[in-house]
Short mmCIF file of C-alpha atoms in Angstrom, two decimals:
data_model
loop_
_atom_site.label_atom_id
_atom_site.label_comp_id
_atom_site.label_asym_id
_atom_site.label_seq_id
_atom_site.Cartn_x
_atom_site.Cartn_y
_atom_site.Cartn_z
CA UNK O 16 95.08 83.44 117.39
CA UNK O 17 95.93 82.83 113.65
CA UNK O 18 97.99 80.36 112.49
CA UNK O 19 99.92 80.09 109.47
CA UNK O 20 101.36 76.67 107.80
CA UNK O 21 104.68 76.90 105.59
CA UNK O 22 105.47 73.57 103.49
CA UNK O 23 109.33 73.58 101.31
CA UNK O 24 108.01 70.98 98.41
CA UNK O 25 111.74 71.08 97.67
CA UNK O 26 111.61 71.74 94.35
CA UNK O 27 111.43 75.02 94.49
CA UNK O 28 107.78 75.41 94.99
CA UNK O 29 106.20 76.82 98.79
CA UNK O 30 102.71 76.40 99.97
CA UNK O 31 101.68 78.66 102.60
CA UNK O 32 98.12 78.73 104.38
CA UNK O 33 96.54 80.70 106.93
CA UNK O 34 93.88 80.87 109.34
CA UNK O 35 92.25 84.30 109.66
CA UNK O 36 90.50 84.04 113.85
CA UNK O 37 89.63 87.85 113.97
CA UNK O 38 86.41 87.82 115.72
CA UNK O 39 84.77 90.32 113.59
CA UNK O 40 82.13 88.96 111.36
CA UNK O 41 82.35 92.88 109.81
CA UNK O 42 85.62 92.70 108.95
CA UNK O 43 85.99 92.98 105.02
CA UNK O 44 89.03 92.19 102.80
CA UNK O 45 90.03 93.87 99.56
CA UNK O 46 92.41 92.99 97.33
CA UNK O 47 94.75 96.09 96.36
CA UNK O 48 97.48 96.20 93.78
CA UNK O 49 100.50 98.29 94.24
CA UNK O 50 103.05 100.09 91.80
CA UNK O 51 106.83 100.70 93.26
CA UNK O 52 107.29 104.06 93.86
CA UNK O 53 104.83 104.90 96.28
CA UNK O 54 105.19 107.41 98.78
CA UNK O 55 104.18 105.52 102.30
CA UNK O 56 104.16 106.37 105.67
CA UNK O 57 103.87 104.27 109.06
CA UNK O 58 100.02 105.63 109.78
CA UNK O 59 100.75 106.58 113.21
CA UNK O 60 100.28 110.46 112.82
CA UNK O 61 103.09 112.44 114.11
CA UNK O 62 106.40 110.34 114.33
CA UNK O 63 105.77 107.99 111.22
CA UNK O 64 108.38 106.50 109.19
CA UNK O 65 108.65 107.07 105.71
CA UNK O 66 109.61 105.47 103.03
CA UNK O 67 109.12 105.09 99.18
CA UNK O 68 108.68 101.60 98.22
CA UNK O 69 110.68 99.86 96.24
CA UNK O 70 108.62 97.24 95.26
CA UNK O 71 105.31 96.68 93.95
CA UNK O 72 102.65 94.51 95.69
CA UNK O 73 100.00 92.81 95.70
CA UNK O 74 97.93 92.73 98.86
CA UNK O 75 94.75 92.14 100.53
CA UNK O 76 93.88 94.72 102.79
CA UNK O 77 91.47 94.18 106.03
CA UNK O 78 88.85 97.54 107.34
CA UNK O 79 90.49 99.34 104.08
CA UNK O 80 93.47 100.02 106.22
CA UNK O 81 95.71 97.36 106.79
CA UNK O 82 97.73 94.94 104.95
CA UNK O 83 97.47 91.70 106.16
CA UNK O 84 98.80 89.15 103.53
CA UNK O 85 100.44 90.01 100.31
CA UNK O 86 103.69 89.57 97.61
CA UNK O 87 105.83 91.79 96.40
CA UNK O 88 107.37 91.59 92.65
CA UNK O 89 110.41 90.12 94.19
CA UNK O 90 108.87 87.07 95.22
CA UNK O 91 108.37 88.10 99.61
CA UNK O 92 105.84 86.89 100.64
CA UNK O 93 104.47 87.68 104.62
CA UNK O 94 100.85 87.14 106.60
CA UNK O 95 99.94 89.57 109.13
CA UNK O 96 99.05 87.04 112.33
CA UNK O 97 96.88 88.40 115.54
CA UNK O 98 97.24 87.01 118.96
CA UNK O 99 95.14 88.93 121.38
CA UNK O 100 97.67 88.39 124.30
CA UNK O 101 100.60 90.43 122.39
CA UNK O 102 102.20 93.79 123.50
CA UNK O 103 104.55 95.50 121.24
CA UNK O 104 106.15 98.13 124.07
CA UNK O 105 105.58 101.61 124.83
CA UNK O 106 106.56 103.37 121.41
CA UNK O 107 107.10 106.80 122.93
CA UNK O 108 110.54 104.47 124.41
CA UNK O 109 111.73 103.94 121.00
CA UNK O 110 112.85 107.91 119.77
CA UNK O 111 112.89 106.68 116.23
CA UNK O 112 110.24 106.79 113.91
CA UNK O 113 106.96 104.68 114.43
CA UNK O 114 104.96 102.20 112.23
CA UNK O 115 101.54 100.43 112.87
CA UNK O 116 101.58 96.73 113.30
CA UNK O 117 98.68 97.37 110.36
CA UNK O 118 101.31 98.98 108.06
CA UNK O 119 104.52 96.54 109.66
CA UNK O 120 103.85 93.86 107.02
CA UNK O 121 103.50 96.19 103.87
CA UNK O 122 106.84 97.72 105.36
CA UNK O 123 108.56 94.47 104.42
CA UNK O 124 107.20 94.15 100.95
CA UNK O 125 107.85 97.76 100.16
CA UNK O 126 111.52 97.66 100.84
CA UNK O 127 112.67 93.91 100.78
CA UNK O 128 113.32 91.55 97.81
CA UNK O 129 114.24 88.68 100.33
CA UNK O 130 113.80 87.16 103.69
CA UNK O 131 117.30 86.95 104.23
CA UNK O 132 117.64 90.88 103.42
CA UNK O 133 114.59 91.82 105.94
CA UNK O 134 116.30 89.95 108.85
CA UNK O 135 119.63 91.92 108.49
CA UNK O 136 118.40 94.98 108.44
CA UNK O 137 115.73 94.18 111.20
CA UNK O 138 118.67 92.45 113.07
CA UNK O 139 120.52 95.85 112.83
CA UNK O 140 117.49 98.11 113.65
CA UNK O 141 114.79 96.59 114.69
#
């Protein structure tokens, strides 16, 4: 399970830390830079969203695939976190365009500028 800390200084200023408890001693992490204006797609295969981002990011990517931390130029900040135990529903149930959890964090800093603006439009369709 990872864990992730969030500490308000308030003064403006957030400190965030993470634990990272994959259990794959493989596992290696790149840090990728993105410009705004990429095309993207939910890396499902057939059925993906798409999307063009809106924002540029900077990430770090895990098995060259998947975004796991990472800010956009807006200032959003997110951590991908793993619990072993989770199920995320049958997506053939859904009808609507799919997107990895691997590509579900990148989602969020492609298209959002705040936290406040993710959780509407989650809210509305998740």
């Amino acid at each position: 399970m990872c864990t992730r800390i969030f500490y308000e200084t308030g003064t403006s200023t957030y400190i965030t830390g993470r634990s990272m408890d994959w259990r794959d001693v493989t596992m290696q992490s790149d840090l990728w830079v993105f410009p705004r204006g990429m095309a993207r797609n939910g890396g499902v295969g057939e059925g993906s969203a798409t999307w063009t981002s809106q924002y540029g990011s900077v990430i770090v990517a895990i098995y060259n695939l998947a975004t796991s931390d990472g800010m956009n130029e807006a200032g959003l900040a997110g951590n991908m976190l793993y619990l072993v135990e989770s199920s995320y529903g049958d997506p053939a149930a859904r009808a609507k365009p799919l997107i990895s959890v691997g590509a579900w964090l990148q989602y969020m800093l492609d298209n959002f500028a705040t936290v406040a603006e993710a959780a509407e439009v989650m809210a509305d369709d998740p």
